[in-house]
Coordinates of C-alpha atoms in Angstrom, one line a residue:
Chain K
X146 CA -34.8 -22.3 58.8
X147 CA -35.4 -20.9 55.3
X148 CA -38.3 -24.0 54.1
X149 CA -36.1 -25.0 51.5
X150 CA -32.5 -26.7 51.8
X151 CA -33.5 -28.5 54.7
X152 CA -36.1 -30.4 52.6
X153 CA -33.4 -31.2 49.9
X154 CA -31.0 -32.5 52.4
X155 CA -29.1 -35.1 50.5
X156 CA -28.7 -37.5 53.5
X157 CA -32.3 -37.7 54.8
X158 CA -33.3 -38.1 50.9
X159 CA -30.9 -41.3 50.2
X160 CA -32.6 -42.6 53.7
X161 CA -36.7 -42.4 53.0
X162 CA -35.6 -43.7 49.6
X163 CA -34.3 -46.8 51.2
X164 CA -36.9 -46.8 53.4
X165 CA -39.7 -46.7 50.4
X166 CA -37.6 -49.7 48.5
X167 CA -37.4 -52.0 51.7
X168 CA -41.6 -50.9 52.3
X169 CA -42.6 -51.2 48.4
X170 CA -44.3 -54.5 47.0
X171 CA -43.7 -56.5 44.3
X172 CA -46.5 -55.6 41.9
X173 CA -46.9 -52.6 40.0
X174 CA -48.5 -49.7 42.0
X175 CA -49.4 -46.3 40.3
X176 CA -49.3 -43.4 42.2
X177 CA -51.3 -40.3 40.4
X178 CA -49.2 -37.2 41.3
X179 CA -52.2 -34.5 40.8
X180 CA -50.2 -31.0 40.3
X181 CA -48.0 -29.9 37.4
X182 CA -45.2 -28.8 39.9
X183 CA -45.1 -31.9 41.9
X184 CA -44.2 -34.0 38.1
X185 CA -42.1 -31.7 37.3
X186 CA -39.7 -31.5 40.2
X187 CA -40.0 -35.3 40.7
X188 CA -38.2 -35.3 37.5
X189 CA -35.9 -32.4 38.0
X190 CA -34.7 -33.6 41.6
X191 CA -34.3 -37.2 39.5
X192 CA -36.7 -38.5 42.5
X193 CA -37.7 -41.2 39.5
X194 CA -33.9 -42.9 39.5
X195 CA -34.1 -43.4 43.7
X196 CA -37.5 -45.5 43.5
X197 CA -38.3 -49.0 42.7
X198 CA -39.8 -49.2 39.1
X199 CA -42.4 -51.0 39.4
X200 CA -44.0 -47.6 41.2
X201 CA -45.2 -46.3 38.6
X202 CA -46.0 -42.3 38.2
X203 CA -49.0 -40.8 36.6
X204 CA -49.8 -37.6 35.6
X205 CA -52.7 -35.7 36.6
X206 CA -54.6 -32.9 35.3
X207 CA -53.5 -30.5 37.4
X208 CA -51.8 -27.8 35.5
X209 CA -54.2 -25.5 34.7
X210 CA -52.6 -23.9 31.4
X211 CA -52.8 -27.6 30.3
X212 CA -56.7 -27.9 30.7
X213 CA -57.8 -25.2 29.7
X214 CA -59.9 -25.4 26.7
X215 CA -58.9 -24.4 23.3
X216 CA -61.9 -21.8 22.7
X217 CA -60.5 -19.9 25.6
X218 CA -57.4 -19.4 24.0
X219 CA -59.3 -18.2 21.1
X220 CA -61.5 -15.5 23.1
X221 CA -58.8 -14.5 24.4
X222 CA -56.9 -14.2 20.6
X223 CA -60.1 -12.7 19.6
X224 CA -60.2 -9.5 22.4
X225 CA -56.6 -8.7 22.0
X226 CA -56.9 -7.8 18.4
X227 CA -59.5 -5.2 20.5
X228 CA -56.7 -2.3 19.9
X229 CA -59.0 -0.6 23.2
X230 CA -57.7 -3.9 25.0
X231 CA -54.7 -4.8 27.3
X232 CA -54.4 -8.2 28.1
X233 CA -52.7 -9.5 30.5
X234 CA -51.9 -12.8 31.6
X235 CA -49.6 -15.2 33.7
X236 CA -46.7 -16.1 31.4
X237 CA -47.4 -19.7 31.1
X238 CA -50.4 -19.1 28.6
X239 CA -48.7 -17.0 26.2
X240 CA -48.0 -20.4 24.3
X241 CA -51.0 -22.6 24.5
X242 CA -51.9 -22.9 21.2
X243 CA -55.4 -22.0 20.0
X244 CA -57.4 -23.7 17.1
X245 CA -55.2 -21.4 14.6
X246 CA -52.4 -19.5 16.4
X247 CA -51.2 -18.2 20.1
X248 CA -51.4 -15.3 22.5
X249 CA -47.5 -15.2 22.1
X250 CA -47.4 -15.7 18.2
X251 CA -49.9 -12.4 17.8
X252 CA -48.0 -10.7 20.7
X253 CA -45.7 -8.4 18.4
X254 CA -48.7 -7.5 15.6
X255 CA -50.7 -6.5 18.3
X256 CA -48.6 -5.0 21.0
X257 CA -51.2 -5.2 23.6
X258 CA -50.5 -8.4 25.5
X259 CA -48.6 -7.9 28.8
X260 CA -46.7 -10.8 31.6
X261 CA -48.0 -10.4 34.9
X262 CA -47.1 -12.0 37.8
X263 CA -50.1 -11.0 39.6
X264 CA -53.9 -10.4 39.1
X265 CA -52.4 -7.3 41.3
X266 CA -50.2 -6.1 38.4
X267 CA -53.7 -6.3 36.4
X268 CA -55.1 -4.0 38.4
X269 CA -51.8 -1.4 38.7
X270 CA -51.9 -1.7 34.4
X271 CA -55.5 -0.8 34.9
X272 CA -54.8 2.8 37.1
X273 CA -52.1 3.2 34.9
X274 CA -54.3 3.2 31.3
X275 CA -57.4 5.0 32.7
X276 CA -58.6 5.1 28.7
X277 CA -58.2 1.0 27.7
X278 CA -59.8 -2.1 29.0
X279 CA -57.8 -4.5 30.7
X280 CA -58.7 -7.9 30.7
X281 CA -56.4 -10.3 32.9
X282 CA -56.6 -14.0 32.1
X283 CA -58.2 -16.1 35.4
X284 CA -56.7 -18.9 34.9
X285 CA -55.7 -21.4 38.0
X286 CA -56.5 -24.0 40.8
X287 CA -57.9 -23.1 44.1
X288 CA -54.5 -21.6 44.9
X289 CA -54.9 -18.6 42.1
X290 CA -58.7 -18.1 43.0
X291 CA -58.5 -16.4 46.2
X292 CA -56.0 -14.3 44.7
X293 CA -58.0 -13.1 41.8
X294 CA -61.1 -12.7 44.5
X295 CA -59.0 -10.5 46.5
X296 CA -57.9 -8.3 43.0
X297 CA -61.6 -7.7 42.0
X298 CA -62.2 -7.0 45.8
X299 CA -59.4 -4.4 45.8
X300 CA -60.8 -3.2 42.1
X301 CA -64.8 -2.7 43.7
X302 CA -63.3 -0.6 46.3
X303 CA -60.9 1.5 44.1
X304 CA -63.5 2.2 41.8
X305 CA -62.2 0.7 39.1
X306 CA -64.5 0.7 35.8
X307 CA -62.2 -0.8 33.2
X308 CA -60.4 -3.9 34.6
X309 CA -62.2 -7.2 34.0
X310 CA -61.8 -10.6 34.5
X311 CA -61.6 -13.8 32.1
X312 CA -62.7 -16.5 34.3
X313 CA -61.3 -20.1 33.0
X314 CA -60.7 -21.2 37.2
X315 CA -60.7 -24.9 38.3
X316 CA -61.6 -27.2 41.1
X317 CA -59.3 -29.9 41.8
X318 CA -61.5 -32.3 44.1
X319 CA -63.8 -32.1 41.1
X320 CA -61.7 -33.3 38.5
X321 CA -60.2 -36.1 40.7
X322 CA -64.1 -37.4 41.3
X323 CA -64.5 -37.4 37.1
X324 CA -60.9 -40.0 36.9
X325 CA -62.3 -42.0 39.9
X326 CA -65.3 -42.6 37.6
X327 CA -63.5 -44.1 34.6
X328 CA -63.2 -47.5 35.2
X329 CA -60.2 -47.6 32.5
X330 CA -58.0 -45.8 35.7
X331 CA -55.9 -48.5 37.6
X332 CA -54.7 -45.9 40.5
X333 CA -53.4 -46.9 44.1
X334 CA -52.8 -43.4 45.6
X335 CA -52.9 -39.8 45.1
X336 CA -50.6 -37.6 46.0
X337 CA -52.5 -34.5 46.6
X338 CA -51.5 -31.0 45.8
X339 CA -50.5 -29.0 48.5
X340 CA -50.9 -25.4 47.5
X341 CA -54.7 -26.7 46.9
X342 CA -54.6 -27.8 50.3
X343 CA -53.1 -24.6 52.0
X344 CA -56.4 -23.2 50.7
X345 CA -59.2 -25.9 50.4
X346 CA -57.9 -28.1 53.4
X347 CA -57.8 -31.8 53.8
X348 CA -61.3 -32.3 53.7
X349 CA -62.6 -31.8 50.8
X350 CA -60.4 -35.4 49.8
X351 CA -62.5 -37.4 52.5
X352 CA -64.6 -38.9 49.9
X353 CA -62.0 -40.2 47.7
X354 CA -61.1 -43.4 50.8
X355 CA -64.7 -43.1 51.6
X356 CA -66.1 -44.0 48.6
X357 CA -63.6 -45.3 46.6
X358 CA -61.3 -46.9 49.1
X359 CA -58.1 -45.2 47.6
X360 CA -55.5 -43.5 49.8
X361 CA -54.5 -40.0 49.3
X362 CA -51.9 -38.0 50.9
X363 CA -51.1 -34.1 50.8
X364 CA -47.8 -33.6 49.6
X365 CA -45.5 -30.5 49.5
X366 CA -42.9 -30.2 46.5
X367 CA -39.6 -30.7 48.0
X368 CA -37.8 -33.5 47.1
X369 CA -38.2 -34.6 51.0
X370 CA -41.9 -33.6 50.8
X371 CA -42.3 -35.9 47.9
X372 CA -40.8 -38.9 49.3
X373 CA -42.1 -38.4 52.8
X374 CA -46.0 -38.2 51.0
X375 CA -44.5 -41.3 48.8
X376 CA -43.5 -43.6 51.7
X377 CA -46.6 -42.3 53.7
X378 CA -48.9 -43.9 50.5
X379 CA -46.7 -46.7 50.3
X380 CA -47.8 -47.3 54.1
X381 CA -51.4 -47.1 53.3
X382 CA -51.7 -49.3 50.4
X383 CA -49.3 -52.3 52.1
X384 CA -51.2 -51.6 55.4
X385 CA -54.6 -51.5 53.2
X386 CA -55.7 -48.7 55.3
X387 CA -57.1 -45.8 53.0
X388 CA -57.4 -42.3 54.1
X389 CA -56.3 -38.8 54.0
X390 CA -52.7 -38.3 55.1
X391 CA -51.3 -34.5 55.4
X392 CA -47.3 -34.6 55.2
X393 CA -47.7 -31.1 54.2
X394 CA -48.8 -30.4 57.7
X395 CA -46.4 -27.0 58.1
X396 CA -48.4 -25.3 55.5
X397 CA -52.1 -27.5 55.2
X398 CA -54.3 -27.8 57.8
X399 CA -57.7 -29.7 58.1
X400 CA -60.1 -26.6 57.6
X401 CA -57.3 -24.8 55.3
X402 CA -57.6 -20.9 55.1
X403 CA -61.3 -19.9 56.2
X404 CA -60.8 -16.3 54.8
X405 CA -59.8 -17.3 51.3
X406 CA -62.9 -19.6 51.0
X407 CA -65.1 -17.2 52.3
X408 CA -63.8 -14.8 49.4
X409 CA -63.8 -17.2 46.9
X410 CA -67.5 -17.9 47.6
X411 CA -68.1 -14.0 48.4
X412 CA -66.9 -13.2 44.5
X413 CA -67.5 -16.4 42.5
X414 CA -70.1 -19.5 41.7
X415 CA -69.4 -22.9 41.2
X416 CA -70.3 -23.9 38.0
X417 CA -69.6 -27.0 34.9
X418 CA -66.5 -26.3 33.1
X419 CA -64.8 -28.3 30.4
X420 CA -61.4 -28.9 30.7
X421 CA -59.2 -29.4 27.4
X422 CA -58.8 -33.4 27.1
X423 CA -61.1 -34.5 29.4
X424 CA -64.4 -32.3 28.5
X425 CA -67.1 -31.1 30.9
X426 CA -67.1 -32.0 34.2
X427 CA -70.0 -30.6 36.8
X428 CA -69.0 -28.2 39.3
X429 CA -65.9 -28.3 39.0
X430 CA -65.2 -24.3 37.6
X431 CA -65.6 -20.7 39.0
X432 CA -67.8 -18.1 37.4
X433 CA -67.8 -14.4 38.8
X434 CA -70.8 -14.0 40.6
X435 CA -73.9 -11.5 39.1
X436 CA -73.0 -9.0 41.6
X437 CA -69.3 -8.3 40.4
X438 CA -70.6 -8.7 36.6
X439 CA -68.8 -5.5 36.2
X440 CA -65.5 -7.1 36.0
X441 CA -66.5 -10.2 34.1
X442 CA -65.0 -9.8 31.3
X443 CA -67.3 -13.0 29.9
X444 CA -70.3 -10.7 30.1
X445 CA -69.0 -7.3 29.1
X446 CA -67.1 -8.7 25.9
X447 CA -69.7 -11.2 25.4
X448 CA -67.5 -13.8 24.7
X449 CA -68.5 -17.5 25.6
X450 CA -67.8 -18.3 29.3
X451 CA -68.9 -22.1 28.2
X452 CA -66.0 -24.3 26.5
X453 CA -66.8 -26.9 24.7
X454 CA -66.1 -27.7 20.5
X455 CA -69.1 -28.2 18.3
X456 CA -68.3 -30.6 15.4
X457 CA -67.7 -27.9 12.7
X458 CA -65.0 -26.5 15.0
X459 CA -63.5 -30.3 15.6
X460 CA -63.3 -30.2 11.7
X461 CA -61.1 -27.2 12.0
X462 CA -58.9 -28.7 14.2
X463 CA -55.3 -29.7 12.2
X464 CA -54.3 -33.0 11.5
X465 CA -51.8 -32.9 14.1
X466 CA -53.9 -31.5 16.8
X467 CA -56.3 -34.3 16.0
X468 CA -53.4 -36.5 16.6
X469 CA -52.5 -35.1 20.3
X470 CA -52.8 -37.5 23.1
X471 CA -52.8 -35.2 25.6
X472 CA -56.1 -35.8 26.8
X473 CA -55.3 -39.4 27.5
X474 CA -51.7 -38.1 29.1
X475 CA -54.0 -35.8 31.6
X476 CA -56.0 -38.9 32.9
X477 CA -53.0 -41.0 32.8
X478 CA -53.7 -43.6 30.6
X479 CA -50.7 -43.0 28.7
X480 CA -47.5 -42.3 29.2
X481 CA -46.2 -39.1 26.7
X482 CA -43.7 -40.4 24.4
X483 CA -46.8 -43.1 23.8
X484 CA -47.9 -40.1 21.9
X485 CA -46.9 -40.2 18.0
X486 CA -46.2 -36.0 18.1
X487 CA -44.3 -36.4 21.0
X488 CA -40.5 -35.3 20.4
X489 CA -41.5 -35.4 16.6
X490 CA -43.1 -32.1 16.0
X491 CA -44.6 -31.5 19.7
X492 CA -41.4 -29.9 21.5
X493 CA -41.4 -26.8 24.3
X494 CA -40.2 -24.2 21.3
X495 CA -43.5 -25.6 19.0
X496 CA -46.0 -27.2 21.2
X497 CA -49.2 -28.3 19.7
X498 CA -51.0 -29.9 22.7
X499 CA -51.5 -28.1 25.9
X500 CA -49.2 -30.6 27.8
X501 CA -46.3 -29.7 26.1
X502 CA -46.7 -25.7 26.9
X503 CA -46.2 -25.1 30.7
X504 CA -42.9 -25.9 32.3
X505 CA -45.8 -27.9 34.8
X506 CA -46.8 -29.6 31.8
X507 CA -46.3 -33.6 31.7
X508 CA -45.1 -33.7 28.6
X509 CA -42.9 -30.7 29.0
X510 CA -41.8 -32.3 32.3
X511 CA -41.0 -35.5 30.3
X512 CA -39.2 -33.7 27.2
X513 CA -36.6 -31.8 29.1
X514 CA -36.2 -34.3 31.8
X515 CA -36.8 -38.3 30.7
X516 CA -36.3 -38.0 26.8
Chain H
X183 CA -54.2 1.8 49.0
X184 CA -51.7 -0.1 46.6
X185 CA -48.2 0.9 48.2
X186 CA -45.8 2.4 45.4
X187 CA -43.3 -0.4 45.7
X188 CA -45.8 -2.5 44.1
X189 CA -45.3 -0.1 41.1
X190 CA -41.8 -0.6 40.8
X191 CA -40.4 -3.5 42.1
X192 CA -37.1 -6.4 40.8
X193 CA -38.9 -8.8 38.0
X194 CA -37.9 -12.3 38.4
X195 CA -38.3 -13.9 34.9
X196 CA -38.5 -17.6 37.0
X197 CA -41.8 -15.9 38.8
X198 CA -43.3 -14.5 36.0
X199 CA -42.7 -17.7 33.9
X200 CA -44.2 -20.3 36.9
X201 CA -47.8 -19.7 37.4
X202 CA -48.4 -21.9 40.3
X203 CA -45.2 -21.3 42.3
X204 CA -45.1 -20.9 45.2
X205 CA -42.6 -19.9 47.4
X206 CA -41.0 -19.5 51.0
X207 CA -41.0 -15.5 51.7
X208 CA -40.3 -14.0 55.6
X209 CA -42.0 -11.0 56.5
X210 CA -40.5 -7.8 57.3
X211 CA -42.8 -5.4 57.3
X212 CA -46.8 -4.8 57.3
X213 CA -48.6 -2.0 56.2
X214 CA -52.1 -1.9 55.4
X215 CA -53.0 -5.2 54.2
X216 CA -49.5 -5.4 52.0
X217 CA -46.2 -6.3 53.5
X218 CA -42.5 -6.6 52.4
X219 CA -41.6 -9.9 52.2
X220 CA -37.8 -11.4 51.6
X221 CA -36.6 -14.9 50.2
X222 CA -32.8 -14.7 50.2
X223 CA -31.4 -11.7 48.5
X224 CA -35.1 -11.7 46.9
X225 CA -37.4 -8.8 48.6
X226 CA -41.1 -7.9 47.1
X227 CA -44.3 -6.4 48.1
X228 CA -46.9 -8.8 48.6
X229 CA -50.7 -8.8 49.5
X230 CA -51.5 -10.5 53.0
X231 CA -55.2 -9.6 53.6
X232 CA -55.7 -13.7 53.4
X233 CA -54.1 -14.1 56.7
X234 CA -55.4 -11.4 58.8
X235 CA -53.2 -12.0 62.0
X236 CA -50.0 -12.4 60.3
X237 CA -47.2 -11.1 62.6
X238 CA -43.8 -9.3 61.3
X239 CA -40.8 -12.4 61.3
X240 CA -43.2 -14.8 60.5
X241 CA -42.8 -17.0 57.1
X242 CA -45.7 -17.5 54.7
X243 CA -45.8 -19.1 51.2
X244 CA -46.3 -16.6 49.0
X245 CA -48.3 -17.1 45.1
X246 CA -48.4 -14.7 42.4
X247 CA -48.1 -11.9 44.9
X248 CA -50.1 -12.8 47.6
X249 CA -49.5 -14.2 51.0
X250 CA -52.0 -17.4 51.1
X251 CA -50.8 -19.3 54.5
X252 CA -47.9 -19.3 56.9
X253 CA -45.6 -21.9 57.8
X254 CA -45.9 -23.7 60.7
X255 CA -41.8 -24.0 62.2
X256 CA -42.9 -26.8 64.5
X257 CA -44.7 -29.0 62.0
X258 CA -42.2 -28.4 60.1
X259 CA -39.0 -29.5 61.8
X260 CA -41.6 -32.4 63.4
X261 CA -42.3 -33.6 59.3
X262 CA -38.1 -33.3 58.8
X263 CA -38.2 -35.6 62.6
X264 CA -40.4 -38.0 61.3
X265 CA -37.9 -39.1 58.4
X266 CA -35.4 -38.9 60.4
X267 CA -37.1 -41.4 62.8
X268 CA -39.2 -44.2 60.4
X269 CA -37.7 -47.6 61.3
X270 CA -36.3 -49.2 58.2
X271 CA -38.7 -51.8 57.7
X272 CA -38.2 -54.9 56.0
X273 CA -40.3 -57.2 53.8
X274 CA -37.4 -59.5 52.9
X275 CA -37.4 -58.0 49.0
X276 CA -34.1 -56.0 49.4
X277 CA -32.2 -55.5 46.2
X278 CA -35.4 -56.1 43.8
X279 CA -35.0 -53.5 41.3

C-alpha cells in the first residue's frame, strides 16, 4: 500500500458518489471545506461534477499565504533590502502582493531572497553564511508550527547566533470560532483539515457541535478521503446528529501528536493575530516565546509583530486592491468570480488579492479549474 | 548533527512550490533524529524527532521536511472497507440533479 492510488480508485469513487446523491436532500446545504489543499484538489480531481448541486462548497480561510496580512509582506520587503539579510521563505509567498510590490518582484534587484522547502534549509543557509542574517518566513497552520519549533530547537542547540524567525503562524480552531460568530454564515458542516488534525487532534473541534450544533468531520485529501468525509457530513446533517467525525482516522487521532504540542507550547505563545480579510481574531496566532527572543526576528529587526492597517495606510492601498473581495471569499460569503477583479486583472501571473496567489488559494483554485 | 545529505539532496519544484503538502514517504533508514525517507522513485532526508518511536519500514506523512505522524495501515485499509461496505441508501430522490 503506497497511501495514494488506492484512495483515487476510480470504482470506489463513482460508488460513494452515488451513495452521497441517493443520501443528499433537497435543499441547499453548504459544506465549508477549511484547508487550501482540500479546495483545490476537489477541483482538480473534478470531485465538483460527481455531486448534487445543490451541495454547495465554501471556501475557508485556511491557506495561510492567503491570510496573511499585507504589512507582513511589507516587513518582510523592508528587511530584504537589508543587503546583511538572507531571506528565506516557502515558495508560495514570493507572490503575495504587499501594499506596493512583492518578495518575488524585488527578488532580482536584491538577490538575497532564497525558496526553501524547509525551516531546515533556513537553518543549513544559516551554517553556510556565518557573516549574514537569515531570517526564514514562519508562515503556516498548526501543521508548519511544530516544524519551525523543532528548527529553532535544533538552532539553540547548534549555537546558532544569526538565524531568526518571522513569526506570521495561525490557529485553525480559532479562526473557525470567529465565522461561527458571524451570523451572515449559513454553513451545515465542516470539513476539517487533516494535516491540522495529525497535529492538534480531534478535540480541539468538540465545541463547534457543542456549542453551535454544526457537524464537522476530519477529512484527508484524496479524492476518496473527500467523499468519504462528504457522505459522512451528509449522514450527520440528514440524521441531525452533530459531532466530530474522523475519516482521516489512518493519520488523526483523538489526542493527535503529544510531542509536537508540547514543542509548540515549549517555543511559542498564543497570542491575537490579524489575518488579511477577516482582521484580528484573539488567540488565534503564535509568537516566539521571551526565552527564544534570540531568533525572533520580530524583536531583533524591530519590525511590527502586530498586523493590522491604520487609516493612512488604507489610503495607500490602490484602487484595485480596495476593490478585492477576497476577504468576503475567505469567510465564504461569496463565491470568486462574484469578485469584479476576478479573471479581469486578478489572474495567477498578476494577482492582486492574496486568494489568487497560492496554488491553495480559492481563487487560484477557481481560475485554473471552474473558469 | 544535520546529516550531509540534507546539504545536497534532488529539489522537487512541486515541493518547493506547495507549502502545506504533505505527503506519503516510507522509511528506510534512521539515524539520529533524521531518516531517509522514499515516495516512489522520490528519496529525501527528513527530520523525525516528532515521532520518537518511529520504526525503519514504517510510513509517515511527511511536511516541509519533517516527519509529523505515521500512517496507520489498518485504519487505513478499514476507512477504504468502509466505502466499500455503506449500503446505498435511498430517500426516493434518485435522478434529482
Amino acid at each position: 500500500m503506497r497511501y495514494i492510488d488506492e484512495f483515487r480508485n476510480k470504482r470506489l469513487i463513482k460508488k460513494i458518489a452515488e451513495k452521497i446523491k441517493s443520501l443528499a436532500p433537497m435543499t441547499t446545504l453548504n459544506i465549508m471545506e477549511v484547508c487550501g489543499t482540500h479546495t483545490q484538489n476537489f477541483y482538480r480531481f473534478g470531485l465538483d461534477k460527481l455531486l448534487p448541486s445543490n451541495i454547495k462548497f465554501i471556501s475557508g480561510p485556511g491557506c495561510p499565504v492567503c491570510v496573511s496580512p499585507s504589512n507582513y509582506i511589507d516587513s518582510a520587503l523592508q528587511l530584504a533590502h537589508n543587503q546583511n539579510v538572507i531571506i528565506t521563505t516557502f515558495g508560495d509567498m514570493l507572490r503575495v502582493p504587499g501594499r506596493e510590490t512583492s518578495l518575488e518582484k524585488i527578488r532580482s534587484k536584491t538577490g538575497n531572497i532564497r525558496i526553501v522547502y524547509s525551516a531546515l534549509d533556513a537553518l543549513i543557509i544559516a551554517k553556510q553564511n556565518p557573516g549574514k542574517k537569515v531570517v526564514f518566513l514562519a508562515v503556516g497552520f498548526e501543521t508548519t508550527a511544530p516544524t519551525i519549533a523543532q528548527t529553532i530547537l535544533l538552532a539553540e542547540r547548534e549555537k546558532l547566533k544569526n538565524l531568526y524567525f518571522y513569526s506570521s503562524l495561525r490557529l485553525i480552531p480559532a479562526a473557525m470560532e470567529f465565522l461561527l460568530k458571524d451570523k451572515r454564515l449559513k454553513i451545515s458542516g465542516f470539513l476539517c483539515p487533516g494535516h491540522v488534525c495529525a497535529i492538534i487532534g480531534t478535540k480541539p473541534y468538540e465545541f463547534i457541535p457543542k456549542r453551535y450544533k454544526i457537524g464537522c468531520c476530519v477529512a484527508g485529501f484524496e479524492p476518496l478521503d473527500i467523499l468519504e468525509g462528504i457522505y459522512f457530513l451528509l449522514r450527520q446533517i440528514v440524521g441531525n446528529k452533530p459531532r466530530v467525525q474522523n475519516q482521516y482516522s489512518r493519520i488523526v487521532t483523538k489526542g493527535g501528536n503529544l510531542r509536537a504540542q508540547r514543542i509548540i507550547s515549549r517555543v511559542f505563545k498564543i497570542q491575537d493575530a490579524y489575518w488579511r480579510g477577516l482582521g484580528k481574531i484573539r488567540y488565534s496566532g503564535l509568537g516566539i516565546k521571551r526565552e527564544f527572543s534570540q531568533f525572533d526576528a520580530a524583536r531583533h529587526f524591530s519590525v511590527s509583530s502586530q498586523f493590522s492597517l491604520s487609516g493612512r495606510q488604507r489610503g495607500v492601498l490602490s484602487f484595485q486592491q480596495k476593490k478585492c473581495r477576497c476577504g468576503e471569499v475567505l469567510k465564504g460569503l461569496i463565491t470568486p468570480d462574484k469578485c469584479a477583479l476576478f479573471a479581469r486583472g486578478c489572474h495567477p501571473d498578476n494577482p492582486l488579492g492574496p486568494c489568487m496567489v497560492s496554488s491553495e488559494g480559492t481563487c487560484s483554485a477557481y481560475y485554473k479549474y471552474r473558469r | 548533527m544535520i546529516p550531509a545529505s540534507l546539504w545536497a539532496r534532488p529539489r522537487s519544484q512541486i515541493l518547493i512550490n506547495k507549502m502545506c503538502l504533505a505527503i506519503p514517504m516510507k522509511i528506510k533508514s534512521i539515524k539520529a533524529g533524521f531518516a531517509v525517507a522514499e515516495a516512489g522513485r522520490f528519496r529525501r532526508t527528513i527530520n523525525v524527532q516528532l515521532l520518537p518511536s518511529l520504526k525503519i519500514g514504517e510510513f509517515v506523512i511527511a511536511h516541509a521536511g519533517f516527519a509529523i505522524q505515521k500512517i496507520d495501515p489498518e485504519k487505513a485499509k478499514e476507512s477504504l472497507r468502509i466505502i466499500d461496505e455503506i449500503p446505498l441508501e435511498s430517500n426516493g430522490r434518485k435522478g434529482f440533479f
